[in-house]
CSV table of N, CA and C in Angstrom, one decimal:
chain,number,residue,atom,x,y,z
A,1,MET,N,137.4,309.5,177.0
A,1,MET,CA,137.7,308.1,176.9
A,1,MET,C,136.8,307.4,175.8
A,2,PHE,N,137.4,306.5,175.1
A,2,PHE,CA,136.6,305.8,174.1
A,2,PHE,C,136.4,304.4,174.6
A,3,ASP,N,135.2,303.9,174.3
A,3,ASP,CA,134.9,302.5,174.7
A,3,ASP,C,134.3,301.8,173.6
A,4,PHE,N,135.1,301.2,172.7
A,4,PHE,CA,134.6,300.5,171.5
A,4,PHE,C,134.8,299.0,171.7
A,5,ALA,N,133.8,298.3,171.2
A,5,ALA,CA,133.9,296.8,171.3
A,5,ALA,C,133.2,296.2,170.2
A,6,PRO,N,133.7,295.2,169.6
A,6,PRO,CA,133.0,294.5,168.5
A,6,PRO,C,131.8,293.7,169.0
A,7,THR,N,130.8,293.6,168.2
A,7,THR,CA,129.6,292.8,168.5
A,7,THR,C,129.9,291.4,168.2
A,8,ASP,N,129.7,290.5,169.2
A,8,ASP,CA,130.1,289.1,169.0
A,8,ASP,C,129.3,288.4,167.9
A,9,THR,N,128.1,288.9,167.7
A,9,THR,CA,127.2,288.2,166.7
A,9,THR,C,127.3,288.9,165.3
A,10,ALA,N,128.1,289.9,165.2
A,10,ALA,CA,128.2,290.7,163.9
A,10,ALA,C,128.7,289.9,162.8
A,11,ASP,N,128.1,290.0,161.6
A,11,ASP,CA,128.6,289.5,160.4
A,11,ASP,C,129.8,290.4,159.9
A,12,LYS,N,130.6,289.9,158.9
A,12,LYS,CA,131.7,290.7,158.5
A,12,LYS,C,131.4,292.1,158.1
A,13,ALA,N,130.3,292.3,157.4
A,13,ALA,CA,130.0,293.7,156.9
A,13,ALA,C,129.7,294.6,158.1
A,14,THR,N,129.0,294.1,159.1
A,14,THR,CA,128.7,294.9,160.3
A,14,THR,C,130.0,295.1,161.1
A,15,LEU,N,130.8,294.1,161.2
A,15,LEU,CA,132.1,294.2,162.0
A,15,LEU,C,132.9,295.3,161.4
A,16,TYR,N,133.1,295.3,160.0
A,16,TYR,CA,133.9,296.3,159.4
A,16,TYR,C,133.3,297.7,159.5
A,17,ALA,N,132.0,297.8,159.4
A,17,ALA,CA,131.3,299.1,159.6
A,17,ALA,C,131.6,299.6,161.0
A,18,ASP,N,131.5,298.7,162.0
A,18,ASP,CA,131.8,299.2,163.3
A,18,ASP,C,133.2,299.6,163.5
A,19,LEU,N,134.1,298.8,162.9
A,19,LEU,CA,135.6,299.1,163.0
A,19,LEU,C,135.8,300.5,162.3
A,20,LEU,N,135.2,300.7,161.2
A,20,LEU,CA,135.4,302.0,160.5
A,20,LEU,C,134.9,303.1,161.3
A,21,PHE,N,133.7,303.0,161.9
A,21,PHE,CA,133.2,304.0,162.8
A,21,PHE,C,134.1,304.3,163.9
A,22,ALA,N,134.6,303.3,164.6
A,22,ALA,CA,135.5,303.5,165.7
A,22,ALA,C,136.8,304.1,165.3
A,23,ALA,N,137.4,303.7,164.2
A,23,ALA,CA,138.6,304.3,163.7
A,23,ALA,C,138.4,305.8,163.3
A,24,ASP,N,137.3,306.0,162.7
A,24,ASP,CA,137.0,307.4,162.3
A,24,ASP,C,136.9,308.3,163.6
A,25,ALA,N,136.2,307.8,164.6
A,25,ALA,CA,136.0,308.6,165.8
A,25,ALA,C,137.4,308.8,166.5
A,26,LEU,N,138.2,307.8,166.5
A,26,LEU,CA,139.5,307.9,167.2
A,26,LEU,C,140.5,308.9,166.5
A,27,THR,N,140.4,308.9,165.2
A,27,THR,CA,141.4,309.7,164.5
A,27,THR,C,141.0,311.0,163.9
A,28,ARG,N,139.7,311.3,163.9
A,28,ARG,CA,139.1,312.4,163.3
A,28,ARG,C,139.8,313.7,163.7
A,29,ASP,N,140.0,313.9,165.0
A,29,ASP,CA,140.5,315.2,165.5
A,29,ASP,C,142.0,315.1,166.0
A,30,GLU,N,142.6,314.0,165.7
A,30,GLU,CA,144.0,313.8,166.2
A,30,GLU,C,145.0,314.0,165.0
A,31,PRO,N,145.9,315.0,165.1
A,31,PRO,CA,146.8,315.3,164.0
A,31,PRO,C,148.1,314.4,164.0
A,32,ASP,N,148.4,313.7,165.1
A,32,ASP,CA,149.6,312.9,165.2
A,32,ASP,C,149.4,311.6,164.5
A,33,GLN,N,150.2,311.4,163.4
A,33,GLN,CA,150.0,310.2,162.6
A,33,GLN,C,150.4,308.9,163.3
A,34,VAL,N,151.5,309.0,164.1
A,34,VAL,CA,151.9,307.8,164.8
A,34,VAL,C,150.9,307.4,165.9
A,35,ALA,N,150.3,308.3,166.6
A,35,ALA,CA,149.2,308.0,167.6
A,35,ALA,C,148.1,307.4,166.8
A,36,ASN,N,147.7,307.9,165.7
A,36,ASN,CA,146.6,307.4,164.9
A,36,ASN,C,146.9,305.9,164.5
A,37,MET,N,148.1,305.7,164.0
A,37,MET,CA,148.4,304.3,163.6
A,37,MET,C,148.4,303.4,164.8
A,38,ALA,N,148.9,303.8,165.9
A,38,ALA,CA,148.8,303.0,167.1
A,38,ALA,C,147.4,302.6,167.5
A,39,ASN,N,146.5,303.6,167.5
A,39,ASN,CA,145.1,303.3,167.9
A,39,ASN,C,144.5,302.4,166.8
A,40,ILE,N,144.7,302.6,165.6
A,40,ILE,CA,144.1,301.8,164.5
A,40,ILE,C,144.6,300.3,164.7
A,41,ALA,N,145.9,300.1,164.9
A,41,ALA,CA,146.4,298.8,165.1
A,41,ALA,C,145.8,298.1,166.3
A,42,ALA,N,145.6,298.9,167.4
A,42,ALA,CA,144.9,298.3,168.6
A,42,ALA,C,143.5,298.0,168.3
A,43,LEU,N,142.8,298.8,167.5
A,43,LEU,CA,141.4,298.6,167.2
A,43,LEU,C,141.3,297.3,166.3
A,44,ILE,N,142.1,297.2,165.3
A,44,ILE,CA,142.1,296.0,164.5
A,44,ILE,C,142.3,294.7,165.3
A,45,TRP,N,143.3,294.8,166.2
A,45,TRP,CA,143.6,293.7,167.1
A,45,TRP,C,142.4,293.3,167.9
A,46,GLN,N,141.7,294.3,168.4
A,46,GLN,CA,140.5,294.1,169.2
A,46,GLN,C,139.3,293.5,168.4
A,47,TYR,N,139.1,294.1,167.2
A,47,TYR,CA,137.9,293.7,166.4
A,47,TYR,C,138.1,292.5,165.6
A,48,LEU,N,139.2,292.2,165.1
A,48,LEU,CA,139.3,291.0,164.1
A,48,LEU,C,139.9,289.8,164.8
A,49,PRO,N,139.2,288.7,164.7
A,49,PRO,CA,139.7,287.5,165.4
A,49,PRO,C,140.8,286.8,164.5
A,50,ASP,N,141.5,285.9,165.2
A,50,ASP,CA,142.5,285.0,164.6
A,50,ASP,C,143.7,285.8,163.9
A,51,LEU,N,144.2,286.8,164.6
A,51,LEU,CA,145.4,287.5,164.1
A,51,LEU,C,146.5,287.2,165.0
A,52,ASN,N,147.7,287.2,164.4
A,52,ASN,CA,148.9,287.1,165.2
A,52,ASN,C,149.8,288.3,165.0
A,53,TRP,N,149.4,289.2,164.1
A,53,TRP,CA,150.1,290.5,163.9
A,53,TRP,C,149.2,291.5,163.2
A,54,ALA,N,149.2,292.7,163.6
A,54,ALA,CA,148.4,293.8,162.9
A,54,ALA,C,149.1,295.1,163.1
A,55,GLY,N,149.4,295.7,162.0
A,55,GLY,CA,150.1,297.0,162.2
A,55,GLY,C,150.5,297.6,160.8
A,56,PHE,N,151.4,298.6,161.0
A,56,PHE,CA,151.8,299.5,159.8
A,56,PHE,C,153.3,299.4,159.6
A,57,TYR,N,153.6,299.5,158.3
A,57,TYR,CA,154.9,299.9,157.9
A,57,TYR,C,154.8,301.2,157.2
A,58,ARG,N,155.7,302.1,157.4
A,58,ARG,CA,155.7,303.5,156.8
A,58,ARG,C,156.8,303.5,155.8
A,59,MET,N,156.5,304.3,154.7
A,59,MET,CA,157.5,304.5,153.7
A,59,MET,C,158.5,305.6,154.1
A,60,VAL,N,159.7,305.2,154.3
A,60,VAL,CA,160.8,306.1,154.7
A,60,VAL,C,162.0,305.9,153.9
A,61,GLY,N,162.4,306.9,153.1
A,61,GLY,CA,163.6,306.8,152.3
A,61,GLY,C,163.6,305.7,151.3
A,62,GLY,N,162.5,305.5,150.7
A,62,GLY,CA,162.3,304.5,149.7
A,62,GLY,C,162.3,303.0,150.1
A,63,GLU,N,162.0,302.8,151.4
A,63,GLU,CA,161.8,301.5,151.9
A,63,GLU,C,160.7,301.5,153.0
A,64,LEU,N,160.2,300.3,153.4
A,64,LEU,CA,159.2,300.3,154.4
A,64,LEU,C,159.9,300.1,155.8
A,65,VAL,N,159.5,300.9,156.7
A,65,VAL,CA,160.0,300.9,158.1
A,65,VAL,C,158.9,300.6,159.1
A,66,LEU,N,159.2,299.7,160.0
A,66,LEU,CA,158.2,299.3,161.0
A,66,LEU,C,157.5,300.5,161.7
A,67,GLY,N,156.2,300.5,161.8
A,67,GLY,CA,155.4,301.5,162.5
A,67,GLY,C,154.7,300.8,163.6
A,68,PRO,N,153.7,301.5,164.2
A,68,PRO,CA,153.0,300.9,165.3
A,68,PRO,C,152.3,299.6,164.9
A,69,PHE,N,152.2,298.7,165.9
A,69,PHE,CA,151.6,297.4,165.6
A,69,PHE,C,151.2,296.7,166.9
A,70,GLN,N,150.5,295.6,166.8
A,70,GLN,CA,150.2,294.7,167.8
A,70,GLN,C,150.7,293.3,167.4
A,71,GLY,N,151.3,292.6,168.3
A,71,GLY,CA,151.9,291.3,168.0
A,71,GLY,C,153.3,291.1,168.4
A,72,LYS,N,154.0,290.1,168.0
A,72,LYS,CA,155.4,289.8,168.3
A,72,LYS,C,156.3,290.9,167.6
A,73,PRO,N,157.5,291.0,168.1
A,73,PRO,CA,158.4,291.9,167.4
A,73,PRO,C,158.5,291.5,165.9
A,74,ALA,N,158.8,292.5,165.1
A,74,ALA,CA,158.7,292.3,163.6
A,74,ALA,C,159.9,292.8,162.9
A,75,CYS,N,160.0,292.4,161.6
A,75,CYS,CA,161.1,292.9,160.8
A,75,CYS,C,161.0,294.5,160.8
A,76,ILE,N,162.2,295.1,160.9
A,76,ILE,CA,162.2,296.6,161.0
A,76,ILE,C,162.2,297.2,159.6
A,77,ARG,N,162.9,296.7,158.7
A,77,ARG,CA,163.0,297.3,157.3
A,77,ARG,C,162.7,296.3,156.3
A,78,ILE,N,161.9,296.7,155.3
A,78,ILE,CA,161.5,295.8,154.2
A,78,ILE,C,161.7,296.6,152.9
A,79,PRO,N,162.6,296.1,152.0
A,79,PRO,CA,162.8,296.8,150.7
A,79,PRO,C,161.5,296.7,149.8
A,80,LEU,N,161.3,297.6,149.0
A,80,LEU,CA,160.2,297.6,148.0
A,80,LEU,C,160.3,296.4,147.1
A,81,GLY,N,159.2,295.7,146.9
A,81,GLY,CA,159.2,294.5,146.0
A,81,GLY,C,159.5,293.2,146.7
A,82,ARG,N,159.9,293.3,148.0
A,82,ARG,CA,160.3,292.1,148.7
A,82,ARG,C,159.2,291.7,149.7
A,83,GLY,N,158.8,290.5,149.7
A,83,GLY,CA,157.8,290.0,150.6
A,83,GLY,C,156.4,290.5,150.2
A,84,VAL,N,155.5,290.2,151.1
A,84,VAL,CA,154.1,290.6,150.8
A,84,VAL,C,153.9,292.1,151.0
A,85,CYS,N,154.5,292.7,152.0
A,85,CYS,CA,154.4,294.1,152.3
A,85,CYS,C,155.2,294.9,151.2
A,86,GLY,N,156.4,294.5,150.8
A,86,GLY,CA,157.1,295.2,149.8
A,86,GLY,C,156.5,295.1,148.5
A,87,THR,N,155.8,294.0,148.2
A,87,THR,CA,155.1,293.9,146.9
A,87,THR,C,153.9,294.8,146.9
A,88,ALA,N,153.1,294.9,148.0
A,88,ALA,CA,152.0,295.8,148.1
A,88,ALA,C,152.4,297.2,147.9
A,89,ALA,N,153.6,297.6,148.5
A,89,ALA,CA,154.1,299.0,148.4
A,89,ALA,C,154.6,299.3,147.0
A,90,ALA,N,155.2,298.3,146.4
A,90,ALA,CA,155.8,298.5,145.0
A,90,ALA,C,154.7,298.6,144.0
A,91,THR,N,153.6,297.8,144.1
A,91,THR,CA,152.6,297.8,143.1
A,91,THR,C,151.4,298.7,143.4
A,92,GLY,N,151.3,299.1,144.7
A,92,GLY,CA,150.1,299.9,145.1
A,92,GLY,C,148.8,299.1,145.1
A,93,GLU,N,148.9,297.8,145.1
A,93,GLU,CA,147.8,296.9,145.1
A,93,GLU,C,147.7,296.0,146.4
A,94,THR,N,146.5,295.8,146.8
A,94,THR,CA,146.3,294.9,148.0
A,94,THR,C,146.8,293.5,147.7
A,95,GLN,N,147.5,292.9,148.6
A,95,GLN,CA,147.9,291.6,148.5
A,95,GLN,C,147.2,290.7,149.5
A,96,LEU,N,146.4,289.7,148.9
A,96,LEU,CA,145.6,288.8,149.7
A,96,LEU,C,146.3,287.4,149.5
A,97,VAL,N,146.9,286.9,150.6
A,97,VAL,CA,147.8,285.7,150.4
A,97,VAL,C,147.2,284.6,151.4
A,98,ALA,N,146.6,283.6,150.8
A,98,ALA,CA,146.0,282.5,151.6
A,98,ALA,C,147.1,281.6,152.2
A,99,ASP,N,148.3,281.5,151.6
A,99,ASP,CA,149.3,280.6,152.1
A,99,ASP,C,150.6,281.4,151.9
A,100,VAL,N,151.2,282.0,153.0
A,100,VAL,CA,152.4,282.8,152.9
A,100,VAL,C,153.6,281.9,152.5
A,101,HIS,N,153.5,280.6,152.7
A,101,HIS,CA,154.7,279.7,152.4
A,101,HIS,C,154.8,279.5,150.9
A,102,ALA,N,153.7,279.8,150.2
A,102,ALA,CA,153.7,279.6,148.7
A,102,ALA,C,154.0,281.0,148.0
A,103,PHE,N,154.1,282.0,148.8
A,103,PHE,CA,154.4,283.4,148.2
A,103,PHE,C,155.9,283.5,148.0
A,104,THR,N,156.3,283.7,146.8
A,104,THR,CA,157.8,283.8,146.5
A,104,THR,C,158.3,285.0,147.2
A,105,GLY,N,159.4,284.8,148.0
A,105,GLY,CA,160.1,285.9,148.7
A,105,GLY,C,159.4,286.3,150.0
A,106,HIS,N,158.5,285.5,150.5
A,106,HIS,CA,157.9,285.8,151.7
A,106,HIS,C,158.9,286.0,152.8
A,107,ILE,N,158.7,287.1,153.6
A,107,ILE,CA,159.6,287.3,154.8
A,107,ILE,C,158.9,286.8,156.0
A,108,ALA,N,159.5,285.9,156.7
A,108,ALA,CA,158.8,285.3,157.9
A,108,ALA,C,159.3,285.9,159.1
A,109,CYS,N,158.6,287.0,159.5
A,109,CYS,CA,158.9,287.6,160.8
A,109,CYS,C,158.4,286.8,162.0
A,110,ASP,N,157.3,286.1,161.8
A,110,ASP,CA,156.7,285.2,162.8
A,110,ASP,C,156.5,283.8,162.1
A,111,ALA,N,157.2,282.8,162.5
A,111,ALA,CA,157.0,281.5,161.8
A,111,ALA,C,155.6,280.9,161.9
A,112,ALA,N,154.8,281.4,162.9
A,112,ALA,CA,153.4,281.0,163.0
A,112,ALA,C,152.5,281.5,162.0
A,113,SER,N,152.9,282.6,161.3
A,113,SER,CA,152.0,283.1,160.2
A,113,SER,C,151.7,282.2,159.1
A,114,ALA,N,150.5,282.0,158.7
A,114,ALA,CA,150.1,281.2,157.6
A,114,ALA,C,149.4,281.9,156.5
A,115,SER,N,148.8,283.0,156.8
A,115,SER,CA,148.1,283.9,155.7
A,115,SER,C,148.3,285.3,156.1
A,116,GLU,N,148.1,286.2,155.1
A,116,GLU,CA,148.4,287.6,155.2
A,116,GLU,C,147.6,288.4,154.3
A,117,ILE,N,147.3,289.6,154.7
A,117,ILE,CA,146.7,290.6,153.8
A,117,ILE,C,147.4,291.9,154.1
A,118,VAL,N,147.8,292.6,153.0
A,118,VAL,CA,148.5,293.9,153.1
A,118,VAL,C,147.8,294.9,152.1
A,119,VAL,N,147.4,296.0,152.7
A,119,VAL,CA,146.7,297.1,152.0
A,119,VAL,C,147.6,298.3,151.9
A,120,PRO,N,147.9,298.8,150.7
A,120,PRO,CA,148.7,300.0,150.6
A,120,PRO,C,148.0,301.2,151.2
A,121,VAL,N,148.7,302.1,151.8
A,121,VAL,CA,148.1,303.3,152.3
A,121,VAL,C,148.6,304.4,151.3
A,122,MET,N,147.6,305.0,150.6
A,122,MET,CA,147.9,306.0,149.5
A,122,MET,C,147.4,307.4,149.9
A,123,VAL,N,148.3,308.3,149.7
A,123,VAL,CA,147.9,309.7,149.9
A,123,VAL,C,148.4,310.5,148.6
A,124,ASP,N,147.4,311.2,148.0
A,124,ASP,CA,147.7,311.9,146.7
A,124,ASP,C,148.4,311.0,145.7
A,125,GLY,N,147.9,309.8,145.6
A,125,GLY,CA,148.4,308.8,144.6
A,125,GLY,C,149.7,308.2,144.9
A,126,MET,N,150.3,308.4,146.0
A,126,MET,CA,151.6,307.9,146.4
A,126,MET,C,151.4,306.9,147.6
A,127,VAL,N,152.1,305.8,147.5
A,127,VAL,CA,152.2,304.9,148.7
A,127,VAL,C,153.0,305.5,149.8
A,128,VAL,N,152.3,305.7,150.9
A,128,VAL,CA,153.0,306.3,152.1
A,128,VAL,C,153.3,305.2,153.2
A,129,GLY,N,152.7,304.0,153.0
A,129,GLY,CA,152.9,302.9,153.9
A,129,GLY,C,152.0,301.8,153.6
A,130,VAL,N,151.9,300.8,154.4
A,130,VAL,CA,151.0,299.7,154.2
A,130,VAL,C,150.4,299.3,155.6
A,131,LEU,N,149.2,298.7,155.5
A,131,LEU,CA,148.6,298.1,156.7
A,131,LEU,C,148.8,296.6,156.5
A,132,ASP,N,149.3,295.9,157.4
A,132,ASP,CA,149.7,294.5,157.3
A,132,ASP,C,149.0,293.7,158.4
A,133,LEU,N,148.3,292.6,158.0
A,133,LEU,CA,147.7,291.7,159.0
A,133,LEU,C,148.1,290.3,158.7
A,134,ASP,N,148.5,289.6,159.7
A,134,ASP,CA,148.9,288.2,159.6
A,134,ASP,C,148.0,287.3,160.5
A,135,SER,N,147.9,286.1,160.1
A,135,SER,CA,147.1,285.1,160.8
A,135,SER,C,147.8,283.8,160.9
A,136,PRO,N,147.7,283.0,162.0
A,136,PRO,CA,148.2,281.7,162.0
A,136,PRO,C,147.3,280.7,161.3
A,137,ILE,N,146.2,281.1,160.7
A,137,ILE,CA,145.2,280.3,160.1
A,137,ILE,C,145.4,280.5,158.5
A,138,ALA,N,145.6,279.4,157.8
A,138,ALA,CA,145.7,279.5,156.4
A,138,ALA,C,144.3,280.0,155.8
A,139,ALA,N,144.4,280.8,154.8
A,139,ALA,CA,143.2,281.4,154.1
A,139,ALA,C,142.3,282.1,155.1
A,140,ARG,N,142.8,282.7,156.1
A,140,ARG,CA,142.1,283.5,157.1
A,140,ARG,C,141.3,284.7,156.5
A,141,PHE,N,142.0,285.3,155.5
A,141,PHE,CA,141.4,286.5,154.9
A,141,PHE,C,140.8,286.2,153.5
A,142,ASP,N,139.7,287.0,153.3
A,142,ASP,CA,139.0,286.8,152.0
A,142,ASP,C,138.6,288.2,151.4
A,143,SER,N,137.9,288.2,150.3
A,143,SER,CA,137.5,289.4,149.7
A,143,SER,C,136.7,290.4,150.5
A,144,ASP,N,136.0,289.8,151.5
A,144,ASP,CA,135.2,290.7,152.4
A,144,ASP,C,136.2,291.5,153.3
A,145,ASP,N,137.3,290.8,153.8
A,145,ASP,CA,138.3,291.4,154.6
A,145,ASP,C,139.0,292.5,153.7
A,146,ALA,N,139.3,292.1,152.5
A,146,ALA,CA,140.0,293.1,151.6
A,146,ALA,C,139.2,294.3,151.4
A,147,GLN,N,137.9,294.1,151.2
A,147,GLN,CA,137.0,295.3,151.0
A,147,GLN,C,136.9,296.1,152.2
A,148,GLY,N,136.7,295.5,153.4
A,148,GLY,CA,136.6,296.2,154.7
A,148,GLY,C,137.9,297.0,155.0
A,149,LEU,N,139.0,296.3,154.8
A,149,LEU,CA,140.3,297.0,155.1
A,149,LEU,C,140.6,298.1,154.2
A,150,LYS,N,140.3,297.9,152.9
A,150,LYS,CA,140.5,299.0,151.9
A,150,LYS,C,139.7,300.2,152.3
A,151,ALA,N,138.4,300.0,152.7
A,151,ALA,CA,137.5,301.1,153.1
A,151,ALA,C,138.1,301.8,154.4
A,152,LEU,N,138.6,301.0,155.3
A,152,LEU,CA,139.3,301.6,156.5
A,152,LEU,C,140.5,302.5,156.1
A,153,VAL,N,141.3,301.9,155.3
A,153,VAL,CA,142.5,302.6,154.9
A,153,VAL,C,142.2,303.9,154.1
A,154,ALA,N,141.2,303.8,153.3
A,154,ALA,CA,140.8,305.0,152.5
A,154,ALA,C,140.3,306.1,153.4
A,155,ARG,N,139.6,305.7,154.5
A,155,ARG,CA,139.0,306.7,155.4
A,155,ARG,C,140.1,307.4,156.2
A,156,ILE,N,141.1,306.6,156.6
A,156,ILE,CA,142.1,307.2,157.6
A,156,ILE,C,143.5,307.5,156.9
A,157,SER,N,143.6,307.3,155.6
A,157,SER,CA,144.9,307.5,155.0
A,157,SER,C,145.6,308.8,155.2
A,158,THR,N,144.8,309.9,155.2
A,158,THR,CA,145.5,311.2,155.4
A,158,THR,C,145.7,311.5,156.8
A,159,ARG,N,145.2,310.7,157.7
A,159,ARG,CA,145.4,310.9,159.2
A,159,ARG,C,146.6,310.0,159.7
A,160,ILE,N,147.1,309.2,158.8
A,160,ILE,CA,148.3,308.3,159.2
A,160,ILE,C,149.5,308.5,158.3
A,161,GLY,N,149.3,309.2,157.1
A,161,GLY,CA,150.4,309.2,156.2
A,161,GLY,C,150.6,310.6,155.6
């Protein structure tokens, strides 16, 4: 059994270091990609405050398909280049969006979402999915979140994709 918990007084750097440690420990010896995505989504939900959605979309047949997540039911399929997730998958670049309502083509799975960050999951130079986090707070995510989430995805990418 694992018993991970964020430190209430941790700064962002410490919080992401602790999250990375927990994610590494949970996925290191587990070969099932879906189980690993599920545990990572649960860890993110537990560690990061002010989220209303956290999870994965997997690349299947040239489009993004919903994977394990925490939050309300979500869009099942997202074409490449459409919305924040589709843009991250098409470009291979992290999308940090302070105001989703100002993002052209935003897909509103949850009307309460105000900001979003999407990190592409890359394996052997190919996008195999994306990690998507939404918040009901505008400008919830910053460059520290982007850096922490990129490090997380880099560590676990081959375990989930």
